[in-house]
Amino acid sequence: AALQETAFVHRSAKMVQEERIWLKKQLQNMNLWVCDSQANYLFFKGPKDLEEQCKKRGLLIRDCSNYRGLSKGYFRIAVRTREENDRLIRIFQDIIREKQKESGAIYGWQK
């Protein structure tokens, strides 16, 4: 029965494609490097402690530092619904804003 449900598959694929484009743009707007993707996830580079900071806020992301050749700061996130993606972006923005404030970078200088 699941194999016969082609309309759902097409709707889901279209949603993932649209959300992947939107999510990638939002990450790039935060000056994060994002790898191109055709899948339902994005691979990107961010602050080294992003995973820990996200956990404190109830958000789980995949730390990819155990992948061969990668170090702390590489992550993978799933492409989800707009509501979920928007929540993820707001959390990332809060974390990055806090880091900028701590370093003084938000004011154009660093401590």
Coordinates of C-alpha atoms in Angstrom, one line a residue:
A1 CA 0.0 0.0 0.0
A2 CA 2.8 2.4 0.8
L3 CA 4.4 1.9 -2.6
Q4 CA 1.1 2.9 -4.2
E5 CA 1.0 6.3 -2.4
T6 CA 2.8 8.3 -5.0
A7 CA 1.0 11.6 -4.3
F8 CA 2.4 11.7 -0.7
V9 CA 5.9 10.9 -2.0
H10 CA 5.8 13.7 -4.5
R11 CA 4.5 16.2 -1.9
S12 CA 7.1 15.2 0.5
A13 CA 9.9 15.4 -2.0
K14 CA 8.7 18.9 -3.1
M15 CA 8.6 20.1 0.6
V16 CA 12.1 18.8 1.3
Q17 CA 13.4 20.5 -1.8
E18 CA 11.9 23.8 -1.0
E19 CA 12.8 23.7 2.7
R20 CA 16.4 22.6 1.9
I21 CA 16.9 25.7 -0.3
W22 CA 15.4 27.9 2.4
L23 CA 17.3 26.3 5.2
K24 CA 20.6 26.6 3.3
K25 CA 20.1 30.3 2.6
Q26 CA 19.3 30.9 6.3
L27 CA 22.5 29.2 7.4
Q28 CA 24.5 31.1 4.8
N29 CA 23.0 34.3 6.0
M30 CA 24.7 33.5 9.4
N31 CA 28.0 33.2 7.5
L32 CA 28.1 29.4 7.9
W33 CA 29.7 27.3 5.2
V34 CA 27.0 24.9 3.8
C35 CA 27.7 22.0 1.5
D36 CA 25.4 21.6 -1.5
S37 CA 22.9 18.7 -1.0
Q38 CA 20.2 16.8 -2.9
A39 CA 19.3 14.8 0.2
N40 CA 17.0 15.5 3.2
Y41 CA 19.8 16.9 5.3
L42 CA 22.5 19.6 5.2
F43 CA 26.1 19.3 6.1
F44 CA 27.7 22.6 7.4
K45 CA 30.5 24.1 9.5
G46 CA 29.6 26.1 12.5
P47 CA 30.9 27.0 16.0
K48 CA 32.8 24.1 17.6
D49 CA 30.5 23.9 20.5
L50 CA 27.2 24.3 18.5
E51 CA 26.0 20.8 19.4
E52 CA 26.4 21.4 23.1
Q53 CA 24.8 24.8 22.9
C54 CA 21.8 23.3 21.0
K55 CA 21.4 20.5 23.5
K56 CA 21.0 23.1 26.3
R57 CA 18.1 24.5 24.3
G58 CA 16.5 21.1 23.6
L59 CA 17.7 20.7 20.0
L60 CA 19.7 17.8 18.8
I61 CA 22.0 18.1 15.8
R62 CA 24.5 15.5 14.4
D63 CA 28.2 16.2 15.4
C64 CA 30.3 14.9 12.5
S65 CA 33.7 15.3 14.1
N66 CA 34.0 11.5 14.2
Y67 CA 33.9 11.3 10.4
R68 CA 37.3 10.6 8.9
G69 CA 39.1 13.8 8.1
L70 CA 36.7 16.1 10.0
S71 CA 37.2 17.9 13.3
K72 CA 34.9 19.7 15.8
G73 CA 32.6 22.2 14.1
Y74 CA 31.2 20.0 11.3
F75 CA 27.5 19.1 11.7
R76 CA 24.6 17.6 9.8
I77 CA 21.0 18.6 10.3
A78 CA 17.8 17.2 8.8
V79 CA 15.5 19.2 6.6
R80 CA 12.2 19.3 8.3
T81 CA 9.0 21.3 8.1
R82 CA 9.1 25.1 7.9
E83 CA 8.0 25.4 11.6
E84 CA 10.7 23.0 12.7
N85 CA 13.4 24.6 10.5
D86 CA 12.4 28.1 11.7
R87 CA 12.8 27.0 15.3
L88 CA 16.3 25.5 14.5
I89 CA 17.3 28.8 12.8
R90 CA 16.1 30.9 15.7
I91 CA 18.2 28.7 18.1
F92 CA 21.3 29.0 15.9
Q93 CA 20.8 32.8 15.6
D94 CA 20.6 33.1 19.4
I95 CA 23.7 31.0 19.9
I96 CA 25.7 32.9 17.3
R97 CA 24.5 36.3 18.7
E98 CA 25.6 35.2 22.2
K99 CA 29.0 34.2 20.9
Q100 CA 29.4 37.5 19.1
K101 CA 28.4 39.4 22.2
E102 CA 30.9 37.4 24.4
S103 CA 33.7 38.1 21.9
G104 CA 32.8 41.8 21.3
A105 CA 32.5 41.0 17.6
I106 CA 29.0 42.4 17.5
Y107 CA 30.5 45.8 18.2
G108 CA 33.3 45.4 15.6
W109 CA 36.0 44.6 18.1
Q110 CA 37.1 41.6 20.1
K111 CA 38.1 41.2 23.7

